[in-house]
Amino acid sequence: MEGAAALLDGAGVAADAGPEDAPLPFADAAFDLVSSRHPVRAPWAEIARVLRPGGTYFAQHVGPRSVFELVEHFLGPQPDEVRDARHPDRERAEAEAAGLEIAQLRAETLRVEFHDIAAVVHFLRKVVWMVPGFTVEAYRPRLRALHERIEAEGPFVAHSTRHLFVARKPGG
């Protein structure tokens, strides 16, 4: 994030990659636009605080059960509270409770295909929160089973979920 912050600062854009639960380091009503991509949990009260009246929050959030076919292949069935986390209806309610008006909320489900086990390993090494503690050694039997499945049946298909939020702070 340091590199991105330096580039954005040169363009007059403020960026923050602080601790997840920390208040945003900006003054009240400081921005006309707040943007985010894939927040683990949107800090709705803080977003509302730093937006000027009439300001907009524009973001892409990860949706519920995103790529869970792969997650559950390695970790087994997950409890409903994990599977349904990040539900757009819940996030809408949280944004509205913080005083924001939802101008647009659009959910999409996208097909993801893994054509070989190397792609699966690469993905899980990059997206480390999907299967915490993933290593080839620790998951060798599950990897072998998935490799054999891909060889026999073709690509392993999962589904990525995303939702687009456009929210506004009343006024202005």
XYZ file of N, CA and C in Angstrom:
516
model
N 0.816 -1.188 0.000
C 0.000 0.000 0.000
C 0.864 1.258 0.000
N 2.093 1.148 0.542
C 2.938 2.342 0.590
C 3.166 2.908 -0.805
N 3.433 2.033 -1.786
C 3.658 2.479 -3.153
C 2.428 3.147 -3.729
N 1.263 2.551 -3.500
C 0.012 3.130 -3.994
C -0.247 4.473 -3.328
N -0.020 4.553 -2.027
C -0.240 5.810 -1.308
C 0.672 6.906 -1.855
N 1.918 6.574 -2.153
C 2.844 7.571 -2.682
C 2.394 8.054 -4.060
N 1.978 7.121 -4.911
C 1.501 7.508 -6.240
C 0.242 8.356 -6.167
N -0.670 7.964 -5.301
C -1.929 8.701 -5.183
C -1.713 10.072 -4.555
N -0.807 10.146 -3.597
C -0.531 11.432 -2.953
C -0.041 12.444 -3.978
N 0.781 12.001 -4.910
C 1.272 12.887 -5.957
C 0.157 13.398 -6.858
N -0.978 12.684 -6.870
C -2.122 13.094 -7.681
C -3.172 13.816 -6.852
N -2.831 14.116 -5.583
C -3.776 14.819 -4.715
C -4.858 13.928 -4.139
N -4.596 12.622 -4.069
C -5.568 11.674 -3.538
C -5.056 11.144 -2.208
N -5.927 11.094 -1.194
C -5.545 10.555 0.108
C -5.840 9.067 0.133
N -4.900 8.267 0.643
C -5.092 6.821 0.756
C -4.800 6.409 2.187
N -5.534 5.400 2.668
C -5.328 4.914 4.025
C -5.302 3.400 4.015
N -4.292 2.826 4.630
C -4.215 1.377 4.791
C -3.934 1.070 6.252
N -4.589 1.812 7.133
C -4.379 1.649 8.560
C -5.002 0.370 9.090
N -4.858 0.149 10.395
C -5.449 -1.037 11.023
C -6.956 -1.101 10.763
N -7.460 -2.323 10.657
C -8.838 -2.542 10.227
C -9.881 -1.815 11.059
N -9.755 -1.815 12.364
C -10.789 -1.220 13.211
C -10.472 0.199 13.673
N -9.398 0.767 13.174
C -9.011 2.118 13.597
C -9.876 3.158 12.880
N -10.137 4.281 13.542
C -10.851 5.357 12.850
C -10.039 5.828 11.638
N -10.744 6.253 10.608
C -10.041 6.793 9.438
C -9.334 8.078 9.848
N -8.091 8.272 9.411
C -7.299 9.424 9.858
C -7.602 10.701 9.064
N -8.879 11.001 8.911
C -9.298 12.169 8.148
C -10.338 12.941 8.938
N -10.423 14.224 8.659
C -11.378 15.096 9.348
C -12.814 14.764 8.946
N -13.738 15.148 9.773
C -15.157 15.016 9.450
C -15.451 15.778 8.158
N -16.328 15.217 7.341
C -16.795 15.861 6.107
C -15.643 16.317 5.204
N -14.608 15.495 5.094
C -13.416 15.869 4.338
C -13.503 15.536 2.847
N -14.397 14.620 2.444
C -14.352 14.115 1.074
C -15.711 14.135 0.386
N -15.661 14.372 -0.908
C -16.846 14.223 -1.751
C -17.005 12.770 -2.199
N -15.895 12.029 -2.233
C -15.913 10.645 -2.701
C -15.014 9.797 -1.808
N -15.539 8.661 -1.371
C -14.758 7.634 -0.689
C -14.936 6.374 -1.515
N -13.820 5.712 -1.803
C -13.857 4.506 -2.625
C -13.098 3.393 -1.920
N -13.537 2.175 -2.176
C -12.873 1.028 -1.574
C -13.040 -0.172 -2.495
N -12.113 -1.091 -2.394
C -12.204 -2.326 -3.159
C -11.932 -3.487 -2.224
N -12.917 -4.330 -2.078
C -12.833 -5.554 -1.290
C -12.566 -5.332 0.194
N -13.239 -4.399 0.841
C -12.999 -4.297 2.284
C -13.476 -5.569 2.981
N -12.739 -5.998 3.995
C -13.176 -7.153 4.770
C -14.494 -6.806 5.446
N -14.538 -5.620 5.993
C -15.752 -5.109 6.636
C -15.743 -3.599 6.436
N -16.750 -3.078 5.776
C -16.793 -1.632 5.522
C -17.059 -0.890 6.832
N -16.246 0.102 7.151
C -16.464 0.894 8.366
C -17.522 1.986 8.105
N -18.772 1.572 8.049
C -19.849 2.460 7.601
C -19.917 3.771 8.379
N -19.801 3.715 9.696
C -19.879 4.948 10.491
C -18.742 5.897 10.135
N -17.562 5.350 9.901
C -16.416 6.178 9.524
C -16.578 6.734 8.111
N -17.105 5.931 7.210
C -17.355 6.406 5.852
C -18.328 7.572 5.895
N -19.412 7.406 6.637
C -20.408 8.484 6.760
C -19.785 9.723 7.400
N -18.914 9.520 8.372
C -18.290 10.655 9.071
C -17.414 11.481 8.144
N -16.610 10.829 7.288
C -15.654 11.578 6.468
C -16.254 12.108 5.167
N -17.445 11.635 4.802
C -18.099 12.166 3.600
C -18.742 13.516 3.881
N -18.619 14.413 2.924
C -19.353 15.675 2.994
C -20.819 15.391 2.708
N -21.728 16.247 3.170
C -23.129 16.091 2.776
C -23.224 16.074 1.241
N -23.948 15.101 0.718
C -24.050 14.915 -0.724
C -22.933 14.070 -1.295
N -21.957 13.681 -0.466
C -20.822 12.880 -0.917
C -21.218 11.443 -1.203
N -20.347 10.746 -1.932
C -20.635 9.401 -2.420
C -19.588 8.396 -1.952
N -20.065 7.222 -1.596
C -19.209 6.057 -1.354
C -19.414 5.132 -2.548
N -18.321 4.745 -3.207
C -18.361 3.896 -4.393
C -17.399 2.746 -4.155
N -17.911 1.511 -4.194
C -17.031 0.390 -3.852
C -17.507 -0.925 -4.436
N -16.552 -1.817 -4.593
C -16.837 -3.206 -4.916
C -16.518 -4.022 -3.671
N -17.499 -4.780 -3.202
C -17.317 -5.646 -2.039
C -17.358 -7.098 -2.478
N -16.639 -7.939 -1.744
C -16.741 -9.378 -1.946
C -18.061 -9.822 -1.335
N -18.766 -10.678 -2.041
C -20.069 -11.141 -1.571
C -19.978 -12.424 -0.770
N -21.142 -12.929 -0.366
C -21.181 -14.153 0.434
C -20.818 -15.375 -0.400
N -20.229 -16.348 0.240
C -19.908 -17.650 -0.356
C -19.003 -17.540 -1.583
N -18.187 -16.518 -1.620
C -17.335 -16.317 -2.788
C -16.275 -17.411 -2.881
N -16.263 -18.120 -3.983
C -15.355 -19.226 -4.288
C -15.431 -20.319 -3.203
N -16.615 -20.466 -2.612
C -16.756 -21.418 -1.512
C -16.691 -22.869 -1.965
N -16.913 -23.146 -3.242
C -16.722 -24.506 -3.722
C -15.280 -24.947 -3.462
N -14.334 -24.036 -3.673
C -12.922 -24.342 -3.437
C -12.624 -24.371 -1.935
N -13.107 -23.371 -1.223
C -12.900 -23.319 0.235
C -13.386 -24.612 0.878
N -14.601 -25.014 0.535
C -15.175 -26.195 1.185
C -14.543 -27.498 0.699
N -13.928 -27.493 -0.460
C -13.168 -28.676 -0.880
C -12.020 -28.925 0.102
N -11.382 -27.847 0.533
C -10.233 -27.979 1.426
C -10.602 -27.989 2.907
N -11.595 -27.217 3.293
C -11.922 -27.056 4.720
C -13.174 -27.807 5.153
N -13.903 -28.353 4.195
C -15.168 -29.007 4.531
C -16.278 -27.971 4.646
N -17.506 -28.454 4.873
C -18.649 -27.535 4.968
C -18.434 -26.479 6.052
N -18.769 -25.257 5.705
C -18.616 -24.136 6.636
C -19.973 -23.801 7.254
N -19.967 -23.281 8.497
C -21.235 -22.916 9.133
C -21.915 -21.762 8.379
N -23.227 -21.689 8.507
C -24.001 -20.671 7.796
C -23.508 -19.256 8.075
N -23.076 -18.972 9.306
C -22.619 -17.608 9.608
C -21.353 -17.250 8.832
N -20.548 -18.237 8.476
C -19.368 -17.997 7.638
C -19.795 -17.917 6.173
N -20.638 -18.832 5.756
C -21.080 -18.877 4.361
C -21.853 -17.611 3.983
N -22.623 -17.064 4.915
C -23.474 -15.917 4.602
C -22.886 -14.575 5.035
N -21.663 -14.577 5.535
C -21.007 -13.309 5.877
C -20.894 -12.470 4.602
N -20.856 -11.199 4.747
C -20.712 -10.263 3.628
C -21.947 -10.221 2.728
N -23.088 -10.574 3.277
C -24.307 -10.542 2.476
C -24.674 -9.090 2.166
N -25.018 -8.762 0.919
C -25.308 -7.368 0.569
C -26.494 -6.782 1.332
N -27.481 -7.596 1.685
C -28.612 -7.059 2.462
C -28.159 -6.623 3.857
N -27.261 -7.379 4.454
C -26.723 -7.024 5.770
C -25.901 -5.741 5.661
N -25.079 -5.652 4.610
C -24.263 -4.448 4.436
C -25.132 -3.231 4.143
N -26.197 -3.423 3.379
C -27.133 -2.323 3.126
C -27.697 -1.803 4.453
N -28.138 -2.710 5.305
C -28.711 -2.315 6.594
C -27.678 -1.578 7.453
N -26.435 -2.031 7.427
C -25.376 -1.371 8.199
C -25.094 0.030 7.654
N -25.070 0.175 6.329
C -24.838 1.490 5.714
C -25.975 2.445 6.059
N -27.197 1.971 5.965
C -28.353 2.817 6.287
C -28.368 3.188 7.762
N -27.965 2.256 8.628
C -27.893 2.552 10.062
C -26.857 3.640 10.349
N -25.844 3.750 9.504
C -24.815 4.788 9.655
C -25.265 6.117 9.043
N -26.461 6.144 8.449
C -26.990 7.391 7.907
C -26.774 7.572 6.415
N -26.345 6.541 5.722
C -26.130 6.644 4.280
C -27.368 6.164 3.527
N -27.574 6.739 2.367
C -28.657 6.310 1.489
C -28.050 5.472 0.368
N -28.633 4.326 0.091
C -28.112 3.454 -0.961
C -28.699 3.900 -2.297
N -27.842 4.372 -3.176
C -28.272 4.799 -4.506
C -28.284 3.606 -5.465
N -27.350 2.681 -5.261
C -27.299 1.483 -6.102
C -26.606 0.374 -5.334
N -27.166 -0.808 -5.438
C -26.550 -2.012 -4.888
C -26.807 -3.113 -5.904
N -25.742 -3.553 -6.538
C -25.870 -4.559 -7.591
C -24.974 -5.749 -7.257
N -25.567 -6.930 -7.234
C -24.816 -8.145 -6.928
C -24.597 -8.952 -8.203
N -23.434 -9.564 -8.301
C -23.096 -10.403 -9.453
C -22.432 -11.687 -8.969
N -22.672 -12.743 -9.694
C -21.996 -14.020 -9.470
C -21.225 -14.336 -10.741
N -19.938 -14.599 -10.581
C -19.043 -14.799 -11.719
C -18.441 -16.204 -11.673
N -18.384 -16.837 -12.803
C -17.834 -18.181 -12.901
C -16.301 -18.122 -12.862
N -15.708 -18.999 -12.062
C -14.257 -19.126 -11.963
C -13.913 -20.571 -12.301
N -12.997 -20.761 -13.237
C -12.591 -22.112 -13.625
C -11.113 -22.325 -13.318
N -10.834 -23.455 -12.689
C -9.453 -23.877 -12.438
C -9.186 -25.072 -13.345
N -8.283 -24.889 -14.319
C -8.023 -25.926 -15.314
C -6.928 -26.903 -14.902
N -6.155 -26.541 -13.883
C -5.141 -27.475 -13.396
C -4.828 -27.145 -11.949
N -4.164 -28.077 -11.295
C -3.895 -27.939 -9.861
C -2.899 -26.818 -9.578
N -2.017 -26.517 -10.551
C -1.085 -25.401 -10.364
C -1.843 -24.085 -10.213
N -2.928 -23.924 -10.955
C -3.742 -22.702 -10.830
C -4.377 -22.620 -9.448
N -4.812 -23.755 -8.923
C -5.402 -23.787 -7.578
C -4.352 -23.393 -6.542
N -3.176 -23.974 -6.640
C -2.101 -23.665 -5.682
C -1.733 -22.183 -5.775
N -1.584 -21.687 -6.969
C -1.251 -20.263 -7.154
C -2.329 -19.382 -6.523
N -3.579 -19.673 -6.799
C -4.687 -18.893 -6.247
C -4.655 -18.911 -4.716
N -4.520 -20.077 -4.122
C -4.563 -20.176 -2.649
C -3.345 -19.549 -1.985
N -2.233 -19.475 -2.691
C -1.059 -18.782 -2.151
C -1.205 -17.269 -2.239
N -1.988 -16.788 -3.203
C -2.209 -15.343 -3.357
C -3.375 -14.852 -2.510
N -4.419 -15.657 -2.407
C -5.629 -15.269 -1.683
C -5.619 -16.052 -0.363
N -4.692 -15.667 0.514
C -4.338 -16.456 1.695
C -5.467 -16.629 2.708
N -6.471 -15.781 2.663
C -7.570 -15.878 3.626
C -8.587 -16.952 3.241
N -8.534 -17.460 2.028
C -9.507 -18.472 1.607
C -9.326 -19.783 2.378
N -8.102 -20.257 2.449
C -7.776 -21.477 3.191
C -6.599 -21.103 4.090
N -6.894 -20.568 5.278
C -5.805 -20.105 6.167
C -4.787 -21.214 6.436
N -3.533 -20.837 6.366
C -2.457 -21.795 6.625
C -2.204 -22.762 5.480
N -2.717 -22.440 4.300
C -2.545 -23.339 3.160
C -1.073 -23.535 2.828
N -0.688 -24.795 2.702
C 0.592 -25.189 2.108
C 0.327 -26.445 1.297
N 1.152 -26.665 0.302
C 1.015 -27.876 -0.509
C 1.183 -29.103 0.381
N 2.155 -29.062 1.277
C 2.418 -30.209 2.142
C 1.215 -30.523 3.024
N 0.626 -29.513 3.645
C -0.492 -29.733 4.560
C -1.751 -30.239 3.839
N -1.923 -29.847 2.590
C -3.143 -30.194 1.862
C -2.900 -31.138 0.684
N -1.773 -31.854 0.719
C -1.426 -32.746 -0.391
C -2.550 -33.740 -0.726
N -3.179 -34.428 0.229
C -4.250 -35.370 -0.146
C -5.445 -34.685 -0.824
N -5.838 -33.523 -0.359
C -6.963 -32.802 -0.967
C -6.564 -32.274 -2.348
N -5.311 -31.824 -2.483
C -4.822 -31.385 -3.788
C -4.808 -32.547 -4.784
N -4.329 -33.706 -4.340
C -4.293 -34.871 -5.227
C -5.702 -35.242 -5.671
N -6.654 -35.241 -4.735
C -8.042 -35.578 -5.084
C -8.608 -34.574 -6.090
N -8.306 -33.309 -5.896
C -8.799 -32.296 -6.829
C -8.111 -32.428 -8.188
N -6.820 -32.703 -8.173
C -6.095 -32.936 -9.433
C -6.738 -34.085 -10.221
N -7.015 -35.170 -9.535
C -7.630 -36.327 -10.194
C -9.022 -35.984 -10.718
N -9.752 -35.187 -9.967
C -11.092 -34.756 -10.416
C -10.996 -33.899 -11.680
N -10.051 -32.957 -11.689
C -9.866 -32.089 -12.865
C -9.442 -32.921 -14.071
N -8.546 -33.863 -13.860
C -8.092 -34.728 -14.951
C -9.252 -35.543 -15.535
N -10.138 -36.013 -14.661
C -11.236 -36.882 -15.106
C -12.431 -36.098 -15.649
N -12.748 -34.953 -15.035
C -13.998 -34.252 -15.347
C -13.824 -32.913 -16.054
N -12.608 -32.397 -16.079
C -12.396 -31.073 -16.649
C -12.298 -30.019 -15.560
N -12.349 -28.749 -15.921
C -12.110 -27.660 -14.965
C -12.964 -27.748 -13.704
N -12.351 -27.386 -12.593
C -13.084 -27.243 -11.336
C -13.741 -25.868 -11.373
N -15.043 -25.831 -11.197
C -15.795 -24.587 -11.312
C -16.202 -24.096 -9.926
N -15.944 -22.827 -9.696
C -16.379 -22.148 -8.473
C -17.073 -20.855 -8.910
N -17.626 -20.159 -7.958
C -18.344 -18.919 -8.268
C -17.916 -17.810 -7.313
N -17.467 -16.726 -7.907
C -17.051 -15.544 -7.159
C -18.245 -14.597 -7.080
N -18.498 -14.066 -5.903
C -19.601 -13.109 -5.761
C -19.038 -11.733 -5.402
N -19.617 -10.730 -6.021
C -19.230 -9.335 -5.782
C -20.488 -8.492 -5.744
N -20.409 -7.381 -5.016
C -21.491 -6.417 -5.124
C -20.925 -5.012 -5.181
N -21.601 -4.226 -6.001
C -21.245 -2.833 -6.211
C -22.120 -1.985 -5.299
N -21.485 -1.119 -4.539
C -22.204 -0.182 -3.668
C -22.001 1.235 -4.175
N -23.085 1.973 -4.295
C -23.049 3.408 -4.445
C -23.967 3.935 -3.349
N -23.374 4.627 -2.397
C -24.132 5.158 -1.258
C -23.841 6.648 -1.170
N -24.818 7.387 -0.679
C -24.647 8.842 -0.552
C -24.983 9.306 0.852
N -24.260 10.325 1.245
C -24.577 10.968 2.521
C -25.619 12.049 2.231
N -26.749 12.020 2.904
C -27.793 13.001 2.652
C -27.291 14.451 2.822
N -27.949 15.340 2.137
C -27.613 16.769 2.249
C -26.837 17.237 1.045
N -26.372 18.467 1.174
C -25.531 19.042 0.132
C -26.309 19.378 -1.070
